CSV table of C-alpha atoms in Angstrom, one decimal:
chain,number,residue,atom,x,y,z
A,90,MET,CA,-6.7,-58.8,-19.5
A,91,GLU,CA,-8.1,-57.3,-17.3
A,92,THR,CA,-9.7,-54.4,-18.1
A,93,GLU,CA,-8.8,-50.9,-16.9
A,94,LYS,CA,-5.0,-52.1,-18.0
A,95,PHE,CA,-6.7,-52.8,-22.1
A,96,GLU,CA,-8.4,-49.7,-21.2
A,97,GLU,CA,-4.8,-47.5,-20.5
A,98,MET,CA,-3.8,-49.4,-23.4
A,99,ILE,CA,-6.3,-47.9,-25.9
A,100,ILE,CA,-5.3,-44.3,-25.2
A,101,ASP,CA,-1.3,-45.2,-25.2
A,102,PHE,CA,-1.5,-47.2,-28.6
A,103,ILE,CA,-4.0,-44.5,-31.2
A,104,ASN,CA,-2.2,-41.7,-28.8
A,105,GLY,CA,1.5,-44.1,-30.3
A,106,GLU,CA,2.5,-43.9,-27.8
A,107,ILE,CA,2.6,-47.6,-26.4
A,108,GLY,CA,5.8,-50.2,-25.4
A,109,GLU,CA,7.1,-52.3,-28.3
A,110,ALA,CA,6.5,-54.5,-25.0
A,111,GLU,CA,2.8,-53.7,-24.7
A,112,ARG,CA,2.6,-53.5,-28.5
A,113,VAL,CA,2.7,-57.6,-29.2
A,114,GLN,CA,0.3,-57.7,-25.9
A,115,PHE,CA,-2.2,-55.3,-27.2
A,116,LEU,CA,-2.0,-56.8,-30.5
A,117,GLU,CA,-2.4,-60.5,-29.2
A,118,HIS,CA,-4.4,-59.4,-26.6
A,119,LEU,CA,-6.7,-58.0,-29.8
A,120,ALA,CA,-6.5,-60.8,-32.1
A,121,ASN,CA,-8.5,-63.6,-30.4
A,122,ASN,CA,-11.4,-60.8,-29.1
A,123,GLU,CA,-13.1,-59.1,-31.3
A,124,GLN,CA,-14.6,-56.8,-28.9
A,125,SER,CA,-12.2,-55.2,-27.9
A,126,GLN,CA,-11.5,-54.9,-31.6
A,127,GLU,CA,-15.1,-53.2,-31.8
A,128,ALA,CA,-13.8,-50.9,-28.8
A,129,LEU,CA,-10.4,-50.1,-30.8
A,130,ASN,CA,-12.4,-49.1,-33.9
A,131,SER,CA,-15.0,-47.6,-32.1
A,132,ALA,CA,-12.1,-45.0,-29.5
A,133,LEU,CA,-10.4,-44.4,-32.7
A,134,ARG,CA,-12.7,-43.0,-35.0
A,135,THR,CA,-13.9,-41.3,-32.4
A,136,TRP,CA,-10.3,-39.2,-31.4
A,137,GLU,CA,-9.5,-38.8,-35.0
A,138,GLY,CA,-13.0,-37.3,-34.8
A,139,LEU,CA,-13.2,-35.2,-32.1
A,140,LYS,CA,-8.9,-33.3,-33.6
A,141,LYS,CA,-11.9,-32.6,-37.0
A,142,ILE,CA,-13.6,-29.9,-34.2
A,143,GLU,CA,-12.3,-26.3,-34.7
A,144,VAL,CA,-12.3,-23.7,-32.8
A,145,PRO,CA,-12.1,-20.2,-33.7
A,146,GLU,CA,-9.1,-17.6,-33.1
A,147,PRO,CA,-9.5,-14.8,-30.9
A,148,SER,CA,-10.4,-11.4,-31.5
A,149,PRO,CA,-7.4,-8.9,-30.9
A,150,GLN,CA,-9.6,-7.1,-28.5
A,151,MET,CA,-8.0,-10.1,-25.6
A,152,ASP,CA,-4.9,-8.7,-25.9
A,153,ASN,CA,-5.5,-5.3,-25.9
A,154,ASN,CA,-7.1,-6.0,-22.4
A,155,PHE,CA,-4.2,-8.2,-21.0
A,156,TYR,CA,-2.3,-5.1,-22.1
A,157,GLN,CA,-4.3,-2.5,-20.7
A,158,MET,CA,-4.7,-5.1,-18.0
A,159,LEU,CA,-1.1,-5.7,-17.0
A,160,ASN,CA,0.4,-1.5,-17.3
A,161,GLU,CA,-2.5,-0.7,-15.3
A,162,HIS,CA,-1.3,-3.7,-12.4
A,163,LYS,CA,2.1,-1.6,-13.0
A,164,ARG,CA,0.9,2.0,-12.5
A,165,ALA,CA,-1.3,0.5,-8.8
A,166,GLU,CA,2.3,-1.7,-8.2
A,167,THR,CA,4.1,1.8,-8.9
A,168,GLU,CA,1.9,4.0,-6.0
A,169,ALA,CA,1.5,1.1,-4.0
A,170,ASN,CA,5.8,0.5,-3.6
A,171,TRP,CA,6.1,3.6,-3.1
A,172,LEU,CA,4.2,5.0,-0.3
A,173,GLU,CA,6.1,1.5,1.3
A,174,LEU,CA,8.9,3.4,0.5
A,175,LEU,CA,7.6,6.1,2.9
A,176,PHE,CA,6.2,3.4,5.4
A,177,ASP,CA,9.6,1.8,5.6
A,178,ARG,CA,11.3,4.8,5.8
A,179,ILE,CA,9.0,6.1,9.3
A,180,ASN,CA,9.6,2.5,10.3
A,181,LEU,CA,13.0,2.6,10.4
A,182,ILE,CA,13.4,6.0,12.7
A,183,PHE,CA,10.8,5.4,14.7
A,184,HIS,CA,13.2,2.1,15.2
A,185,ASN,CA,16.5,3.4,15.5
A,186,ARG,CA,17.7,3.2,18.7
A,187,ASN,CA,19.1,6.7,17.8
A,188,PHE,CA,15.8,7.2,17.7
A,189,SER,CA,15.1,9.9,20.5
A,190,ARG,CA,19.0,11.8,19.3
A,191,TYR,CA,16.8,12.6,16.8
A,192,ALA,CA,14.1,13.2,18.1
A,193,LEU,CA,16.4,16.5,20.4
A,194,GLY,CA,17.7,16.7,17.2
A,195,ALA,CA,14.1,17.9,15.6
A,196,PHE,CA,12.3,19.1,18.2
A,197,VAL,CA,15.6,21.9,18.9
A,198,LEU,CA,15.7,22.5,15.1
A,199,LEU,CA,12.1,23.5,15.4
A,200,ILE,CA,12.3,25.3,18.7
A,201,GLY,CA,14.9,26.9,17.0
A,202,ILE,CA,13.6,27.8,13.7
A,203,SER,CA,9.8,28.9,14.9
A,204,GLY,CA,12.5,31.5,17.2
A,205,VAL,CA,13.3,32.6,14.0
A,206,TYR,CA,10.3,33.2,12.6
A,207,TRP,CA,9.0,34.7,15.5
A,208,LEU,CA,11.9,37.7,15.6
A,209,ASN,CA,11.6,37.9,12.1
A,210,MET,CA,8.0,39.1,12.6
A,211,THR,CA,8.6,40.9,15.7
A,212,ASN,CA,11.0,43.1,14.0
A,213,LYS,CA,8.7,43.1,11.5
A,214,TYR,CA,6.0,44.5,14.1
A,215,GLU,CA,8.7,46.3,15.3
A,216,ASP,CA,9.7,48.7,11.1
A,217,GLN,CA,6.2,49.0,11.1
A,218,PHE,CA,5.8,49.9,15.0
A,219,GLN,CA,8.8,53.0,13.8
A,220,MET,CA,7.7,53.6,11.5
A,221,MET,CA,4.0,54.2,12.0
A,222,THR,CA,5.4,56.9,14.8
A,223,GLY,CA,8.0,58.3,12.1
A,224,GLU,CA,4.7,58.8,9.8
A,225,ILE,CA,2.5,60.6,13.2
A,226,GLN,CA,5.6,63.2,15.2
A,227,GLU,CA,5.6,64.1,11.3
A,228,MET,CA,2.1,65.2,12.0
A,229,LYS,CA,2.5,66.7,14.7
A,230,SER,CA,5.9,68.9,13.7
A,231,MET,CA,3.5,69.9,10.5
A,232,MET,CA,1.1,70.8,12.8
A,233,MET,CA,2.4,72.5,15.2
A,234,VAL,CA,4.4,74.6,12.8
A,235,ALA,CA,1.4,75.9,11.2
A,236,MET,CA,0.1,76.6,14.5
A,237,LEU,CA,2.5,78.5,15.3
A,238,GLU,CA,1.6,81.3,12.8
A,239,LYS,CA,-1.4,81.6,13.7
A,240,GLU,CA,-3.0,85.1,15.2
A,241,SER,CA,-3.5,83.8,18.5
A,242,PRO,CA,-2.2,82.9,21.3
A,243,THR,CA,-3.6,80.2,22.8
A,244,GLU,CA,-3.7,78.2,18.8
A,245,ARG,CA,0.5,79.7,19.5
A,246,LEU,CA,1.1,77.8,23.1
A,247,LYS,CA,-0.5,74.5,21.7
A,248,ALA,CA,1.5,74.3,19.1
A,249,VAL,CA,4.5,74.6,22.2
A,250,SER,CA,2.9,72.3,23.9
A,251,LEU,CA,2.6,69.4,21.1
A,252,THR,CA,6.2,68.9,21.6
A,253,ARG,CA,6.3,67.8,25.3
A,254,GLU,CA,4.7,64.1,23.1
A,255,MET,CA,7.6,64.0,21.4
A,256,ALA,CA,10.5,61.7,22.0
A,257,ASP,CA,12.9,64.7,20.3
A,258,VAL,CA,12.6,67.3,17.9
A,259,ASN,CA,14.0,67.9,14.2
A,260,GLU,CA,14.8,70.5,12.2
A,261,VAL,CA,12.2,71.5,11.8
A,262,VAL,CA,10.4,71.8,14.6
A,263,ALA,CA,14.0,72.8,16.5
A,264,ASP,CA,14.2,76.7,14.6
A,265,ALA,CA,10.2,76.8,14.9
A,266,LEU,CA,10.6,77.3,18.5
A,267,LEU,CA,13.8,79.3,19.0
A,268,ASN,CA,11.9,81.6,16.2
A,269,THR,CA,9.3,80.9,18.6
A,270,LEU,CA,11.7,82.3,21.0
A,271,ASN,CA,13.6,85.1,19.2
A,272,ASN,CA,11.0,86.4,17.7
A,273,ASP,CA,7.2,86.1,19.9
A,274,GLU,CA,5.2,89.0,20.2
A,275,ASN,CA,3.8,86.7,23.6
A,276,ASP,CA,6.3,86.6,26.4
A,277,ASN,CA,3.7,83.6,27.5
A,278,VAL,CA,4.2,81.5,24.6
A,279,ARG,CA,8.3,82.9,24.8
A,280,LEU,CA,8.4,81.0,27.8
A,281,ALA,CA,6.1,78.1,26.6
A,282,ALA,CA,8.6,78.0,23.5
A,283,LEU,CA,11.7,78.4,26.5
A,284,ASP,CA,10.5,75.4,27.8
A,285,ALA,CA,9.8,73.2,25.5
A,286,LEU,CA,13.3,73.9,24.0
A,287,TYR,CA,15.3,73.2,27.9
A,288,GLN,CA,13.9,69.3,27.3
A,289,TYR,CA,15.8,68.8,24.3
A,290,GLY,CA,19.1,71.1,26.0
A,291,ASN,CA,21.7,68.6,24.9
A,292,ASN,CA,20.2,69.2,20.8
A,293,PRO,CA,23.9,71.2,20.1
A,294,ARG,CA,21.8,73.2,17.7
A,295,ILE,CA,19.1,73.9,20.2
A,296,ARG,CA,22.5,74.9,23.0
A,297,GLU,CA,23.7,76.9,20.6
A,298,GLY,CA,20.0,78.8,19.9
A,299,LEU,CA,19.7,79.1,23.1
A,300,ILE,CA,22.5,81.1,23.9
A,301,LYS,CA,22.5,83.0,21.0
A,302,SER,CA,19.0,83.6,22.2
A,303,ILE,CA,20.3,86.0,25.0
A,304,SER,CA,20.8,88.9,23.6
A,305,ASN,CA,17.6,89.1,21.7
A,306,GLN,CA,15.1,88.8,24.8
A,307,THR,CA,13.7,92.6,26.0
A,308,SER,CA,10.9,90.7,28.4
A,309,PRO,CA,12.2,89.9,32.1
A,310,LEU,CA,11.0,87.2,32.8
A,311,VAL,CA,12.4,85.6,30.0
A,312,GLN,CA,15.6,87.0,30.6
A,313,ILE,CA,15.5,85.2,33.9
A,314,GLY,CA,14.5,82.2,32.3
A,315,LEU,CA,16.4,82.0,29.7
A,316,ALA,CA,19.5,82.5,32.6
A,317,GLU,CA,17.9,79.1,34.4
A,318,VAL,CA,18.2,77.7,31.5
A,319,MET,CA,21.9,78.6,30.9
A,320,VAL,CA,22.5,77.1,35.2
A,321,SER,CA,20.8,74.4,34.8
A,322,LEU,CA,22.2,73.8,31.7
A,323,GLN,CA,25.9,74.6,32.5
A,324,GLU,CA,26.4,76.6,29.9
A,325,LYS,CA,29.1,79.4,30.3
A,326,ARG,CA,29.5,80.4,27.1
A,327,SER,CA,26.5,82.6,28.0
A,328,VAL,CA,28.1,85.0,30.9
A,329,VAL,CA,29.7,86.1,27.9
A,330,GLU,CA,25.4,86.6,26.7
A,331,PHE,CA,24.6,88.1,29.3
A,332,HIS,CA,26.9,90.6,30.0
A,333,ARG,CA,26.4,92.6,26.2
A,334,LEU,CA,22.8,92.3,27.1
A,335,PHE,CA,23.8,95.0,30.4
A,336,MET,CA,25.8,96.7,27.6
A,337,ASP,CA,23.0,97.3,25.7
A,338,GLY,CA,20.7,98.2,29.6
A,339,VAL,CA,17.9,96.9,28.3
A,340,VAL,CA,17.4,95.1,31.3
A,341,PRO,CA,16.0,96.7,34.8
A,342,PRO,CA,18.6,96.7,37.7
A,343,GLU,CA,16.8,93.8,39.6
A,344,ILE,CA,16.1,91.6,36.8
A,345,LYS,CA,19.8,92.2,36.1
A,346,GLU,CA,21.3,91.9,39.8
A,347,GLU,CA,19.0,88.2,39.6
A,348,ILE,CA,20.5,87.1,37.0
A,349,GLU,CA,23.7,88.3,37.9
A,350,LYS,CA,22.9,85.7,40.7
A,351,ASN,CA,22.0,83.3,38.5
A,352,ILE,CA,25.0,83.0,36.7
A,353,LYS,CA,27.8,83.4,39.7
A,354,VAL,CA,27.4,79.7,39.6
A,355,LEU,CA,28.7,79.6,36.3
A,356,ILE,CA,32.2,81.9,36.3
B,148,MET,CA,7.9,-24.9,-25.9
B,149,ASP,CA,10.6,-25.3,-22.8
B,150,ALA,CA,8.1,-25.3,-19.2
B,151,LEU,CA,11.6,-25.2,-17.6
B,152,SER,CA,11.4,-21.0,-19.2
B,153,ASP,CA,7.4,-20.7,-18.8
B,154,ASN,CA,9.7,-22.0,-14.5
B,155,ALA,CA,12.0,-19.0,-14.8
B,156,LEU,CA,10.0,-16.9,-17.0
B,157,MET,CA,6.8,-17.1,-14.1
B,158,LEU,CA,9.2,-16.3,-11.5
B,159,LYS,CA,10.8,-13.5,-12.6
B,160,VAL,CA,7.4,-12.1,-13.2
B,161,LYS,CA,7.1,-13.4,-9.0
B,162,ASN,CA,10.0,-11.2,-8.2
B,163,GLY,CA,7.9,-8.3,-9.3
B,164,ASP,CA,9.4,-8.6,-12.7
B,165,VAL,CA,6.1,-8.1,-14.2
B,166,ASP,CA,6.6,-7.6,-17.7
B,167,LYS,CA,8.0,-11.0,-18.3
B,168,LEU,CA,4.1,-12.0,-18.0
B,169,GLY,CA,4.1,-10.6,-21.5
B,170,LEU,CA,6.1,-14.2,-23.1
B,171,LEU,CA,3.7,-16.0,-20.6
B,172,TYR,CA,0.9,-14.6,-22.8
B,173,SER,CA,1.6,-15.5,-25.9
B,174,ARG,CA,2.7,-19.0,-24.9
B,175,TYR,CA,-0.4,-19.7,-23.3
B,176,SER,CA,-3.1,-16.9,-24.1
B,177,LYS,CA,-4.3,-18.4,-27.3
B,178,LYS,CA,-4.5,-22.4,-25.9
B,179,LEU,CA,-6.0,-21.5,-23.0
B,180,PHE,CA,-8.9,-19.9,-25.2
B,181,GLY,CA,-9.5,-23.0,-27.1
B,182,PHE,CA,-9.6,-24.5,-24.1
B,183,PHE,CA,-12.1,-22.6,-22.9
B,184,TYR,CA,-14.1,-22.0,-25.9
B,185,ARG,CA,-14.8,-26.0,-25.8
B,186,LEU,CA,-15.8,-25.5,-22.6
B,187,THR,CA,-18.2,-22.8,-23.6
B,188,HIS,CA,-18.9,-22.0,-26.8
B,189,ARG,CA,-18.5,-18.5,-26.2
B,190,ALA,CA,-16.0,-16.8,-27.8
B,191,ASP,CA,-16.1,-13.1,-25.6
B,192,VAL,CA,-16.7,-15.3,-22.9
B,193,SER,CA,-13.5,-17.4,-23.7
B,194,GLU,CA,-11.9,-13.8,-24.1
B,195,ASP,CA,-12.7,-12.6,-20.5
B,196,LEU,CA,-12.2,-15.8,-18.6
B,197,VAL,CA,-8.4,-16.3,-20.7
B,198,GLN,CA,-7.8,-12.7,-18.6
B,199,ASN,CA,-9.1,-14.0,-15.7
B,200,VAL,CA,-6.6,-17.1,-14.8
B,201,PHE,CA,-3.6,-13.9,-16.1
B,202,TYR,CA,-5.5,-11.4,-13.7
B,203,ARG,CA,-4.7,-14.5,-10.9
B,204,ILE,CA,-1.5,-15.6,-11.6
B,205,LEU,CA,-0.2,-11.7,-10.9
B,206,LYS,CA,-2.8,-12.0,-7.9
B,207,TYR,CA,-1.2,-14.8,-6.5
B,208,ARG,CA,2.1,-15.2,-8.6
B,209,HIS,CA,3.3,-14.7,-4.5
B,210,THR,CA,1.6,-18.4,-4.0
B,211,TYR,CA,3.8,-19.8,-7.4
B,212,ARG,CA,6.8,-21.7,-5.9
B,213,GLY,CA,8.3,-23.2,-9.1
B,214,GLU,CA,8.6,-26.6,-8.1
B,215,GLY,CA,5.8,-27.5,-10.9
B,216,GLN,CA,5.9,-27.7,-13.8
B,217,PHE,CA,4.0,-23.9,-14.6
B,218,LYS,CA,2.3,-25.4,-17.3
B,219,THR,CA,-0.2,-28.0,-14.5
B,220,TRP,CA,-0.5,-24.0,-12.5
B,221,ILE,CA,-2.1,-22.3,-14.9
B,222,TYR,CA,-4.0,-24.2,-16.6
B,223,HIS,CA,-5.2,-25.6,-12.4
B,224,LEU,CA,-6.1,-21.7,-12.0
B,225,ALA,CA,-7.8,-22.1,-15.7
B,226,ARG,CA,-10.3,-24.5,-14.2
B,227,ASN,CA,-10.7,-23.2,-10.9
B,228,VAL,CA,-11.7,-19.7,-13.4
B,229,HIS,CA,-14.2,-22.1,-15.2
B,230,VAL,CA,-15.7,-23.4,-12.1
B,231,ASP,CA,-16.2,-20.3,-11.3
B,232,GLN,CA,-17.8,-18.8,-13.8
B,233,PHE,CA,-19.7,-22.1,-13.7
B,234,LYS,CA,-21.0,-21.4,-10.6
B,235,LYS,CA,-22.6,-18.3,-12.0
B,236,ASN,CA,-24.2,-18.4,-15.1
B,237,LYS,CA,-25.0,-22.3,-15.2
B,238,ARG,CA,-28.0,-21.4,-17.9
B,239,TYR,CA,-25.7,-20.8,-19.8
B,240,HIS,CA,-23.1,-23.1,-19.8
B,241,PHE,CA,-27.1,-25.6,-20.5
B,242,SER,CA,-28.7,-23.6,-22.4
B,243,GLU,CA,-26.5,-20.7,-24.4
B,244,ASN,CA,-24.1,-23.0,-25.7
B,245,HIS,CA,-26.3,-25.6,-26.3
B,246,GLU,CA,-28.2,-23.4,-29.3
B,247,PHE,CA,-25.3,-22.2,-30.5
B,248,LEU,CA,-25.2,-25.5,-32.1
B,249,GLU,CA,-27.7,-26.0,-32.9
B,250,ASP,CA,-28.2,-22.9,-35.4
B,251,LYS,CA,-24.4,-24.4,-36.5
B,252,MET,CA,-26.0,-26.9,-37.9
B,253,GLU,CA,-28.6,-26.2,-39.4
B,254,GLN,CA,-26.5,-23.1,-41.7
B,255,LEU,CA,-24.2,-26.6,-42.6
B,256,PRO,CA,-26.4,-27.4,-46.4
B,257,ALA,CA,-26.1,-31.9,-46.7
B,258,THR,CA,-26.0,-32.1,-50.0
B,259,ASP,CA,-22.2,-33.8,-50.5
B,260,GLU,CA,-20.0,-36.0,-49.0
B,261,GLU,CA,-17.9,-33.1,-47.7
B,262,VAL,CA,-21.2,-31.3,-46.2
B,263,MET,CA,-21.6,-34.9,-44.4
B,264,LYS,CA,-18.1,-34.8,-42.7
B,265,ARG,CA,-18.9,-31.3,-41.2
B,266,GLN,CA,-22.1,-32.7,-40.3
B,267,GLU,CA,-20.8,-35.4,-38.1
B,268,THR,CA,-18.3,-33.0,-36.7
B,269,ALA,CA,-20.9,-30.5,-35.9
B,270,LEU,CA,-22.5,-34.0,-34.0
B,271,LEU,CA,-19.5,-34.8,-32.4
B,272,GLU,CA,-19.2,-31.5,-31.0
B,273,SER,CA,-23.0,-31.3,-30.2
B,274,ALA,CA,-22.2,-35.1,-28.3
B,275,LEU,CA,-19.0,-33.7,-26.4
B,276,ASN,CA,-21.3,-31.1,-25.1
B,277,ARG,CA,-23.2,-33.2,-23.4
B,278,LEU,CA,-21.9,-35.1,-21.5
B,279,PRO,CA,-20.9,-34.7,-18.7
B,280,GLU,CA,-18.1,-31.2,-16.8
B,281,GLU,CA,-15.4,-34.2,-15.8
B,282,LYS,CA,-15.4,-35.7,-19.1
B,283,LYS,CA,-15.4,-33.2,-21.8
B,284,GLU,CA,-12.8,-31.8,-19.7
B,285,ILE,CA,-10.6,-34.9,-19.2
B,286,LEU,CA,-11.1,-35.3,-23.2
B,287,ILE,CA,-10.5,-30.7,-24.0
B,288,LEU,CA,-6.7,-31.6,-21.3
B,289,SER,CA,-5.9,-34.3,-23.9
B,290,ARG,CA,-7.2,-34.5,-27.1
B,291,TYR,CA,-6.7,-31.1,-27.7
B,292,GLN,CA,-4.1,-28.6,-25.1
B,293,GLU,CA,-0.8,-31.3,-26.0
B,294,LEU,CA,-1.1,-32.3,-22.2
B,295,LYS,CA,0.8,-35.4,-21.0
B,296,TYR,CA,-1.1,-37.7,-19.2
B,297,GLU,CA,1.8,-37.3,-16.2
B,298,GLU,CA,0.3,-33.2,-16.7
B,299,ILE,CA,-3.0,-33.9,-17.1
B,300,GLY,CA,-3.3,-37.0,-14.1
B,301,ARG,CA,-1.3,-33.3,-11.8
B,302,ILE,CA,-3.8,-30.9,-12.6
B,303,LEU,CA,-6.8,-33.1,-12.2
B,304,ASN,CA,-5.4,-34.6,-8.4
B,305,CYS,CA,-4.7,-38.5,-10.3
B,306,SER,CA,-2.4,-40.9,-11.1
B,307,GLU,CA,-1.4,-41.7,-14.9
B,308,GLY,CA,-3.3,-44.7,-15.6
B,309,ALA,CA,-6.3,-43.0,-14.3
B,310,VAL,CA,-6.2,-40.3,-17.0
B,311,LYS,CA,-6.3,-43.1,-19.5
B,312,VAL,CA,-9.1,-45.4,-17.5
B,313,ARG,CA,-10.6,-42.0,-17.5
B,314,ILE,CA,-10.3,-40.5,-21.2
B,315,HIS,CA,-11.7,-44.0,-22.5
B,316,ARG,CA,-14.8,-43.5,-20.7
B,317,ALA,CA,-15.5,-40.7,-21.2
B,318,ILE,CA,-14.5,-41.4,-25.0
B,319,LYS,CA,-16.4,-44.8,-24.9
B,320,ASP,CA,-19.8,-41.8,-23.0
B,321,LEU,CA,-19.2,-39.4,-26.3
B,322,LYS,CA,-19.5,-42.6,-29.0
B,323,LYS,CA,-23.0,-44.1,-27.2
B,324,MET,CA,-23.4,-39.6,-27.4
B,325,TYR,CA,-23.1,-39.6,-31.2
B,326,GLN,CA,-24.9,-42.1,-31.0
B,327,LYS,CA,-28.1,-41.7,-29.3
B,328,MET,CA,-28.4,-38.4,-31.0
B,329,GLU,CA,-28.2,-39.6,-34.5
B,330,LYS,CA,-30.6,-41.9,-33.9
B,331,GLU,CA,-32.2,-39.1,-33.0
B,332,GLY,CA,-33.3,-37.4,-35.4
B,333,ILE,CA,-31.9,-34.6,-33.8
B,334,TYR,CA,-29.3,-33.1,-36.1
B,335,GLY,CA,-30.8,-34.1,-39.4
B,336,ASN,CA,-28.5,-36.7,-41.4
């Protein structure tokens, strides 16, 4: 028997895996060969001896380490999958044949959002600006009313001139100016008030006040000034007031003539 | 244990169901621990090596094709893990495990027959440990890992017949080593 064949058969024999025909052949060989018998015995003893070598049990830490590693791997993979999905989506968008349409849509949307944002900001600033302007005008009105009560005519003239910087006048300012026109002791101040009120001639309250003021005036300069304002404002109702003024006899003849010449266009 | 089941489980792991690796771990962790322990005689090192094997399974699971047996695949990985460990720490193999065995034998009292048998086993273990790596490995694979010769052949890339011849020669060498150590009286008895 060849050595290698014998070696194979020994291993099969000691493991009980040898076939019946080979077993017969193997035993016949052993019966005629002492050296092979010794080889078999030696291999058998050593093989059996190996089985007695024991190994310890692994510690529970080995299982813990494994499951910890598995969980960490799963967590890392979940995070990686999330990123992968995101990149896939982005990739899909860029490689889509409708990408240009989507891009244009996104661009228009962006412009729209920017526009709305800009308008909102502009409106916001406008609102703030208007609020501040209103507050400044309010302060000017208060200051003007306070200055009109000063003793000095110069101060009162300054107060009247403040109204030139106002786009519109509130009731307080209008009343203050009309009061100045009717009652201020200084002709120049009254003329300045008339001039200031003329700017707001379209205001019905002021127009009414101007008409009523005609009969209160004693100063020829103011009377002529009022007549010019009435003509300029095309206020026909003023004619009655001027006639009432003439009847009171406080208007010098030359002034009366001048006024009549002015208001003739209104009749 | 059904090898096909192992394959089916591993294919699930490959396809993303990594929880199934827990089942494969429960089937193979102790066997692999025994394989590494007999090679290294270090429980802590063996546990780390088992962990390395399953880490590599996770890492390289996409390479698993499911064509061969899972069992032979995992032992391929285990051998590679051990070779890497061997390269990293050669000194440990040639000295530390010998010291461990000497300690083990010195702890055994030599009084009765039972103890003498234990000493014989310890001497055989020591002799096994002194064999060249490839001889020691083929004895461990064939004697303790419940592998068929055909499976060992696939793991070692050789024929079934060659496996048997190599086992027999390893047994002969082991016997010689045992007798030499016994004759020299290295460990008493």
